Amino acid sequence: MIRLNCFLEIADSALRQKAVDAAVELVELSLHDPGCVSYEAFASLTADNHIEIVETWQDEPSLQAHMAAPHFRRLVPILEECGTLTLEKFTF
């Protein structure tokens, strides 16, 4: 299995709702991708400009298919417009 922790630091508070909307849609659509074990978004309780997306995939081919999916290719650039994305990847 593969776990991804994706951190978004929103650059401007005016972009927060745009980032939240994109993250929520990404979660809703990605949960239906083959090989998706879990996919969740979290907002920080202490910093309004931080969102984390935590996702778990059965295997690398499932993750690669997800990254090629139309919803991923449409929504991730919106998140990148809102701030800086960083990624942690774990295999277990």
Short mmCIF file of C-alpha atoms in Angstrom, two decimals:
data_model
loop_
_atom_site.label_atom_id
_atom_site.label_comp_id
_atom_site.label_asym_id
_atom_site.label_seq_id
_atom_site.Cartn_x
_atom_site.Cartn_y
_atom_site.Cartn_z
CA MET A 1 0.00 0.00 0.00
CA ILE A 2 0.97 3.62 -0.52
CA ARG A 3 0.17 6.56 1.74
CA LEU A 4 0.47 10.14 0.54
CA ASN A 5 0.35 13.15 2.83
CA CYS A 6 -0.17 16.24 0.69
CA PHE A 7 0.24 19.58 2.43
CA LEU A 8 -1.09 22.83 0.99
CA GLU A 9 0.05 26.15 2.40
CA ILE A 10 -2.39 28.69 1.00
CA ALA A 11 -0.62 31.83 -0.17
CA ASP A 12 -3.43 34.34 0.42
CA SER A 13 -6.49 34.11 2.67
CA ALA A 14 -8.61 35.27 -0.29
CA LEU A 15 -7.77 31.93 -1.97
CA ARG A 16 -8.79 29.74 0.96
CA GLN A 17 -12.35 28.98 -0.19
CA LYS A 18 -11.14 28.21 -3.71
CA ALA A 19 -8.63 25.74 -2.25
CA VAL A 20 -11.22 24.16 0.06
CA ASP A 21 -13.69 23.75 -2.80
CA ALA A 22 -11.05 22.12 -5.02
CA ALA A 23 -9.89 19.81 -2.21
CA VAL A 24 -13.45 18.71 -1.37
CA GLU A 25 -14.21 17.95 -5.02
CA LEU A 26 -10.91 16.09 -5.40
CA VAL A 27 -11.75 13.92 -2.39
CA GLU A 28 -15.30 13.20 -3.56
CA LEU A 29 -14.18 12.13 -7.03
CA SER A 30 -11.00 10.30 -6.01
CA LEU A 31 -12.83 8.03 -3.58
CA HIS A 32 -14.31 6.34 -6.68
CA ASP A 33 -10.96 5.70 -8.35
CA PRO A 34 -10.01 2.01 -8.57
CA GLY A 35 -7.48 1.10 -5.90
CA CYS A 36 -8.37 3.99 -3.58
CA VAL A 37 -8.41 2.74 0.01
CA SER A 38 -9.03 6.14 1.60
CA TYR A 39 -8.90 9.80 0.64
CA GLU A 40 -9.54 12.63 3.11
CA ALA A 41 -8.91 16.36 3.45
CA PHE A 42 -8.25 18.15 6.72
CA ALA A 43 -8.05 21.83 7.61
CA SER A 44 -5.82 23.02 10.42
CA LEU A 45 -7.49 24.16 13.63
CA THR A 46 -4.66 26.59 14.33
CA ALA A 47 -3.63 27.92 10.90
CA ASP A 48 -6.27 28.98 8.38
CA ASN A 49 -3.80 28.66 5.53
CA HIS A 50 -3.06 24.92 5.92
CA ILE A 51 -4.93 22.00 4.34
CA GLU A 52 -3.76 18.39 4.30
CA ILE A 53 -4.97 15.66 1.98
CA VAL A 54 -4.24 12.12 3.16
CA GLU A 55 -4.68 9.33 0.67
CA THR A 56 -4.03 5.58 0.67
CA TRP A 57 -3.71 3.47 -2.48
CA GLN A 58 -3.56 -0.27 -2.99
CA ASP A 59 -0.52 -0.08 -5.26
CA GLU A 60 1.56 2.11 -7.55
CA PRO A 61 -0.49 1.37 -10.72
CA SER A 62 -3.63 2.56 -8.91
CA LEU A 63 -1.88 5.75 -7.83
CA GLN A 64 -0.55 6.39 -11.33
CA ALA A 65 -4.02 5.89 -12.84
CA HIS A 66 -5.42 8.36 -10.29
CA MET A 67 -2.78 10.93 -11.22
CA ALA A 68 -3.75 10.56 -14.89
CA ALA A 69 -7.49 10.89 -14.19
CA PRO A 70 -9.27 13.96 -15.59
CA HIS A 71 -10.41 15.16 -12.15
CA PHE A 72 -6.85 15.01 -10.78
CA ARG A 73 -5.43 16.82 -13.82
CA ARG A 74 -8.09 19.53 -13.49
CA LEU A 75 -8.16 20.05 -9.70
CA VAL A 76 -4.51 19.76 -8.64
CA PRO A 77 -3.48 22.78 -10.76
CA ILE A 78 -6.20 24.78 -8.98
CA LEU A 79 -4.67 23.80 -5.63
CA GLU A 80 -1.22 24.76 -6.94
CA GLU A 81 -2.60 28.18 -7.94
CA CYS A 82 -3.74 28.68 -4.34
CA GLY A 83 -0.43 27.99 -2.66
CA THR A 84 2.48 25.61 -2.23
CA LEU A 85 1.95 21.84 -2.28
CA THR A 86 4.42 19.49 -0.62
CA LEU A 87 4.22 15.71 -0.54
CA GLU A 88 5.29 12.85 1.71
CA LYS A 89 5.07 9.33 0.29
CA PHE A 90 5.23 6.11 2.31
CA THR A 91 5.03 2.51 1.15
CA PHE A 92 3.91 -0.17 3.59
#
